[in-house]
XYZ file of C-alpha atoms in Angstrom:
431
model
C 127.980 112.877 110.880
C 126.953 113.505 107.253
C 125.323 116.844 108.088
C 127.355 119.623 106.447
C 126.324 122.014 109.230
C 127.641 119.598 111.853
C 130.913 119.196 109.987
C 131.306 122.949 109.568
C 131.074 123.357 113.337
C 134.455 121.609 113.615
C 136.110 123.681 110.884
C 137.683 126.369 113.094
C 139.022 123.778 115.519
C 140.533 121.750 112.661
C 142.188 124.767 111.037
C 143.593 125.997 114.364
C 145.057 122.567 115.077
C 146.525 122.233 111.575
C 148.154 125.669 111.568
C 149.518 125.055 115.066
C 151.329 122.031 113.643
C 152.910 123.943 110.759
C 150.341 123.766 107.961
C 149.391 126.951 106.140
C 145.837 128.224 106.559
C 145.227 127.851 102.818
C 146.207 124.154 102.898
C 144.160 123.529 106.064
C 141.052 125.116 104.538
C 141.453 123.125 101.307
C 141.882 119.839 103.186
C 138.835 120.517 105.333
C 136.716 121.355 102.265
C 137.707 117.958 100.837
C 136.616 116.276 104.082
C 133.235 117.980 103.831
C 132.872 116.931 100.208
C 133.812 113.309 100.931
C 131.224 113.129 103.696
C 128.498 113.237 101.048
C 129.315 109.747 99.788
C 132.046 108.267 101.989
C 131.537 105.833 104.840
C 133.707 104.254 107.548
C 136.201 101.501 106.801
C 134.307 99.114 109.087
C 131.164 99.667 107.057
C 132.927 99.069 103.750
C 134.610 95.914 105.080
C 131.281 94.513 106.298
C 129.616 95.432 103.007
C 132.385 93.709 101.040
C 132.073 90.547 103.139
C 128.311 90.412 102.620
C 128.762 90.936 98.877
C 131.286 88.054 98.740
C 129.071 85.721 100.774
C 126.004 86.558 98.671
C 127.930 85.958 95.444
C 129.213 82.595 96.729
C 125.680 81.487 97.608
C 124.372 82.691 94.259
C 127.031 80.679 92.382
C 126.936 77.458 94.415
C 123.316 77.409 95.650
C 121.539 79.352 92.921
C 117.982 77.947 93.351
C 118.141 78.220 97.131
C 119.471 81.775 96.935
C 116.708 82.773 94.517
C 114.103 81.128 96.747
C 115.368 83.072 99.773
C 115.251 86.362 97.838
C 111.694 85.654 96.693
C 110.590 84.951 100.258
C 112.093 88.187 101.613
C 110.357 90.586 99.254
C 110.070 93.520 99.088
C 113.803 94.104 99.301
C 116.772 95.183 97.257
C 116.890 96.785 93.845
C 114.941 94.259 91.782
C 111.282 93.226 91.963
C 110.420 89.486 91.987
C 109.449 89.576 88.303
C 112.940 90.755 87.344
C 114.575 88.097 89.539
C 112.438 85.442 87.866
C 113.353 86.568 84.340
C 117.065 86.575 85.162
C 116.791 83.103 86.694
C 114.994 81.778 83.608
C 117.710 83.197 81.346
C 120.226 81.270 83.452
C 118.306 78.021 83.013
C 116.651 77.792 86.433
C 113.200 76.239 86.240
C 110.433 77.903 88.211
C 107.058 76.324 88.887
C 103.714 78.101 89.384
C 101.733 78.037 92.626
C 99.829 74.789 93.131
C 97.277 73.997 95.830
C 98.687 70.463 96.111
C 102.396 71.334 96.030
C 103.026 74.884 97.275
C 103.694 76.005 100.804
C 102.932 79.490 102.024
C 106.359 80.701 100.834
C 108.506 79.687 97.881
C 110.265 76.329 98.162
C 112.972 74.370 96.354
C 111.859 71.068 94.859
C 114.146 68.431 93.382
C 113.306 66.189 90.469
C 116.282 63.839 90.420
C 119.359 66.070 90.455
C 117.545 69.075 88.986
C 116.342 71.643 91.556
C 113.277 73.765 90.802
C 111.803 76.759 92.613
C 108.087 76.562 93.371
C 106.097 79.739 93.975
C 104.262 79.808 97.282
C 100.554 80.417 97.775
C 101.532 83.602 99.589
C 102.472 85.051 96.178
C 98.862 84.913 95.025
C 97.585 88.453 95.495
C 94.276 88.827 97.322
C 94.412 85.496 99.159
C 94.364 86.047 102.915
C 97.428 84.703 104.718
C 95.270 82.833 107.217
C 93.330 81.190 104.384
C 96.516 80.114 102.614
C 97.829 78.727 105.910
C 94.556 76.876 106.489
C 94.722 75.364 102.996
C 98.266 74.087 103.530
C 97.353 72.719 106.983
C 94.302 70.902 105.589
C 96.412 69.349 102.830
C 99.099 68.208 105.262
C 96.509 66.757 107.646
C 94.231 65.046 105.136
C 96.432 64.507 102.098
C 96.340 66.122 98.654
C 93.060 67.440 97.311
C 91.562 64.992 94.826
C 89.114 67.353 93.138
C 87.968 70.956 93.066
C 84.905 69.994 95.069
C 87.109 68.520 97.777
C 89.370 71.578 97.665
C 86.381 73.870 98.206
C 85.081 71.842 101.118
C 88.365 71.153 102.932
C 90.616 74.129 102.218
C 89.113 76.554 104.719
C 89.267 79.316 102.108
C 86.399 81.475 100.939
C 85.042 81.680 97.410
C 86.976 84.843 96.523
C 90.313 83.298 97.493
C 89.552 80.030 95.694
C 88.654 81.878 92.505
C 91.848 83.928 92.726
C 93.889 80.752 93.213
C 92.197 79.253 90.173
C 92.912 82.326 88.026
C 96.562 82.178 89.166
C 96.774 78.649 87.741
C 97.137 77.049 91.173
C 94.209 74.664 90.531
C 95.042 73.608 86.965
C 95.837 69.995 87.887
C 92.417 69.603 89.538
C 90.410 71.011 86.627
C 88.310 68.469 84.757
C 89.846 68.781 81.297
C 91.405 66.573 78.684
C 95.091 65.810 78.461
C 96.054 67.531 75.211
C 97.888 70.865 75.136
C 94.882 72.829 73.877
C 92.789 71.529 76.756
C 95.549 72.360 79.223
C 95.467 75.983 78.054
C 91.819 76.179 79.121
C 92.535 74.789 82.617
C 92.296 78.184 84.336
C 88.877 78.879 82.868
C 87.727 75.343 83.686
C 88.902 75.577 87.307
C 87.295 78.985 87.711
C 84.021 77.706 86.227
C 83.918 74.679 88.524
C 84.844 76.597 91.672
C 82.128 79.088 90.806
C 79.503 76.421 91.449
C 81.348 74.524 94.196
C 80.335 74.923 97.839
C 83.230 76.549 99.704
C 83.467 77.077 103.435
C 81.777 80.059 105.029
C 83.753 82.432 107.234
C 82.313 82.954 110.713
C 83.484 84.751 113.839
C 84.819 81.429 115.129
C 86.680 80.524 111.929
C 85.558 78.848 108.693
C 82.550 76.537 108.560
C 83.511 73.765 106.142
C 80.990 72.429 103.606
C 80.176 68.969 102.290
C 82.606 67.625 99.630
C 80.099 67.654 96.778
C 81.223 66.786 93.267
C 81.037 69.559 90.700
C 80.055 68.933 87.074
C 82.557 69.083 84.249
C 82.780 72.481 82.538
C 81.374 73.114 79.079
C 83.777 73.874 76.212
C 85.532 77.135 77.080
C 87.508 79.520 74.927
C 91.250 78.923 75.246
C 93.330 81.760 76.714
C 95.854 83.170 74.279
C 99.427 83.794 75.519
C 98.892 87.522 76.152
C 95.783 86.866 78.256
C 97.624 84.212 80.253
C 100.465 86.648 80.888
C 98.066 89.371 82.062
C 96.379 86.838 84.362
C 99.796 85.921 85.807
C 100.642 89.526 86.634
C 97.151 90.238 87.953
C 97.317 87.349 90.427
C 101.000 86.999 91.386
C 102.748 90.183 90.232
C 105.032 88.181 87.914
C 104.927 85.714 85.060
C 106.712 82.403 84.588
C 105.666 82.321 80.937
C 107.022 84.348 78.014
C 108.304 87.848 78.744
C 105.844 90.617 77.726
C 108.343 91.809 75.095
C 108.576 88.330 73.595
C 104.804 88.404 73.054
C 104.748 92.000 71.819
C 107.826 91.773 69.585
C 105.996 90.707 66.394
C 104.051 93.994 66.587
C 107.043 96.279 67.180
C 108.156 98.658 64.390
C 110.533 97.250 61.820
C 114.136 97.795 62.825
C 113.521 97.549 66.568
C 116.572 95.944 68.159
C 116.518 93.503 71.034
C 118.903 93.972 73.942
C 120.846 90.962 72.635
C 121.276 92.800 69.318
C 122.911 95.752 71.086
C 125.913 93.559 71.958
C 126.778 93.309 68.263
C 126.397 96.987 67.336
C 129.294 99.468 67.288
C 129.666 102.576 69.433
C 127.377 105.502 68.455
C 124.991 103.335 66.407
C 121.470 104.715 66.087
C 119.125 102.260 67.774
C 115.469 101.715 68.585
C 114.742 99.404 71.515
C 111.604 98.554 73.496
C 111.323 97.098 76.929
C 109.794 96.815 80.373
C 110.930 99.499 82.839
C 112.517 97.698 85.792
C 114.058 100.615 87.702
C 114.111 104.380 87.551
C 116.764 106.570 89.170
C 117.230 110.324 89.317
C 120.268 110.891 91.554
C 120.663 114.350 93.012
C 124.241 114.475 91.711
C 123.292 113.678 88.085
C 122.150 117.226 87.163
C 118.634 116.168 86.215
C 119.576 113.067 84.210
C 117.225 110.101 84.701
C 118.399 106.499 84.353
C 115.955 103.801 83.281
C 116.810 100.103 83.480
C 115.027 98.500 80.532
C 114.388 94.751 80.225
C 113.307 92.499 77.393
C 113.351 88.720 77.002
C 117.137 88.743 76.457
C 118.412 90.948 79.296
C 118.645 94.512 80.556
C 120.210 97.760 79.363
C 120.690 101.146 80.997
C 118.899 104.068 79.315
C 120.201 107.620 79.871
C 117.378 110.161 79.644
C 118.659 113.778 79.459
C 116.787 116.456 81.460
C 115.078 118.126 78.493
C 113.726 114.826 77.144
C 112.573 113.803 80.624
C 110.677 117.064 81.159
C 108.941 116.777 77.772
C 107.918 113.182 78.481
C 107.633 113.273 82.261
C 104.432 111.212 82.590
C 105.601 108.579 80.134
C 108.953 108.234 81.902
C 107.304 108.009 85.318
C 104.222 105.910 84.642
C 104.485 103.752 81.508
C 105.571 100.148 82.146
C 106.453 99.455 78.505
C 108.379 102.096 76.548
C 110.084 102.529 73.196
C 113.447 104.308 73.139
C 115.247 105.791 70.154
C 118.767 107.001 70.688
C 122.498 106.458 70.412
C 124.315 103.368 71.628
C 127.293 104.116 73.860
C 130.113 101.666 74.464
C 132.767 103.752 76.197
C 136.168 102.411 77.369
C 135.791 104.386 80.610
C 132.717 102.232 81.387
C 134.626 98.999 80.828
C 132.725 98.214 77.644
C 129.303 98.389 79.314
C 126.475 99.330 76.963
C 124.206 102.323 77.521
C 121.650 103.963 75.253
C 121.509 107.766 75.270
C 117.846 108.479 74.584
C 116.757 110.978 71.933
C 113.064 109.967 71.893
C 110.866 108.284 74.492
C 107.293 107.118 74.002
C 104.875 104.456 75.277
C 105.099 101.079 73.631
C 101.730 100.693 71.931
C 100.029 97.952 70.033
C 99.002 98.806 66.447
C 95.869 100.929 66.499
C 95.984 101.527 70.250
C 95.552 105.077 71.516
C 98.280 106.583 73.707
C 97.105 106.765 77.290
C 99.065 107.505 80.444
C 97.880 106.350 83.850
C 98.743 109.262 86.095
C 96.928 108.815 89.400
C 96.946 105.936 91.850
C 93.146 105.777 91.665
C 93.272 105.337 87.885
C 95.903 102.640 88.245
C 93.714 100.729 90.692
C 90.766 101.028 88.328
C 92.914 99.828 85.421
C 94.076 96.785 87.413
C 90.466 95.840 88.204
C 89.445 96.337 84.577
C 92.360 94.245 83.321
C 91.527 91.362 85.651
C 87.865 91.485 84.673
C 88.703 91.689 80.973
C 91.155 88.801 81.125
C 88.874 86.597 83.164
C 85.847 87.266 80.989
C 82.415 86.333 82.335
C 83.920 83.777 84.735
C 84.220 86.588 87.283
C 80.444 86.511 87.559
C 80.227 82.789 88.145
C 78.234 83.128 91.333
C 75.378 84.494 89.230
C 75.748 82.338 86.123
C 78.422 79.646 85.724
C 77.255 78.831 82.234
C 78.299 82.304 81.071
C 81.937 81.212 81.324
C 81.592 79.204 78.164
C 81.653 82.348 76.053
C 83.073 85.791 76.542
C 86.611 86.907 76.135
C 89.285 89.315 77.016
C 89.119 91.899 74.305
C 91.973 91.873 71.853
C 94.880 89.592 72.726
C 98.193 88.630 71.182
C 96.675 85.584 69.578
C 93.840 87.380 67.775
C 95.224 90.535 66.251
C 97.526 92.255 68.701
C 98.431 92.577 72.355
C 96.304 95.053 74.272
C 98.831 97.143 76.198
C 96.040 98.777 78.210
C 95.392 95.445 79.943
C 99.052 95.186 80.858
C 99.293 98.716 82.250
C 96.772 97.818 84.928
C 98.769 94.861 86.269
C 102.405 95.683 85.378
C 105.038 94.892 88.028
C 106.187 97.736 90.250
C 109.265 99.788 89.388
C 112.085 100.458 91.835
C 112.268 104.250 91.966
C 115.463 105.593 93.529
C 114.948 107.371 96.876
C 111.176 106.960 96.813
C 110.537 103.243 97.253
C 109.029 100.785 94.818
C 106.179 102.338 92.891
C 105.004 103.228 89.399
């Protein structure tokens, strides 16, 4: 038992037995105190052997069946230390290609596709937030029974999904190939808006107590010219609908706006021990072990990798809300590359603040209710007037998402509302 009280109940018996066999009382008491101390972190040999075997088997699968292993991890979320977004970024850095959800290609869960000898991981429709599981299942069943959907009108009539789910699928990019757009790259970047516009005037099925009443497969008109989403808006839409992005990392988009002299995590590899550094990143994990005397550890990620940030107690207390709630932070501190750590790089933080776009006001989302409101506002801002398509589809031709990376600076407030969850040690995954 790990309970200290339970272990102490055996102390007298242990000491009596040890002294009866020739040990001094002082030695017996010292040995028993070491047993009590070890119980706080030790575990049985059988447990360690099983853990080691699982670690070996997992590593073998990761090396020899990397796409399949990633796919399995994605389908078993939530689990482990890393959120899906972090797993995706690591996979991309290793050259694994991931594909977005697609109403004509995705299953309910993630799948491995092969183009020649090159495997790719396709996100499942189940990753699209807000789409009912039964509606996603009905869509896949309709596609398997009647073949791929040829148009957005046919998708609306056959899929067995309601208007809200279809619009969410469109905003996730799952209907891009069905949108009536041209073939050039600029037109492709407006596919989400086009699909959302067309589904806004399509006739989807109606949910009833007996199931979904399908509609007639009526053609929908081509959309008018729509404003192209800039990269930051596309990234916010990704996070709002799937909780991750397969496009550029948020730091890659924000980097041109970061203060001069800000290092990337790749740069840290080339700097000597005790260098003064400034680094920005996405908070992936947060730990505050009970044995660390108040020190908080943040795992920070940018487009090049991750680095461990050591936040001393005094700095944490002065910046408690920022450390606990901000998804994007800027750290100033001292680089540590100690031999005792095997050359691993840490940054000992001296300053911690939110990562802000130029001209943006500092704002910390403290309560769950405010976070929910921010998520809704971010989705509405990114989608523009298309969210009101039921009332006026023509309004989608204008509008916009506030300030984006392509027109004067990334709006970090949009990102705060949809940022991926952080693994917080001993308290589950949360912001």
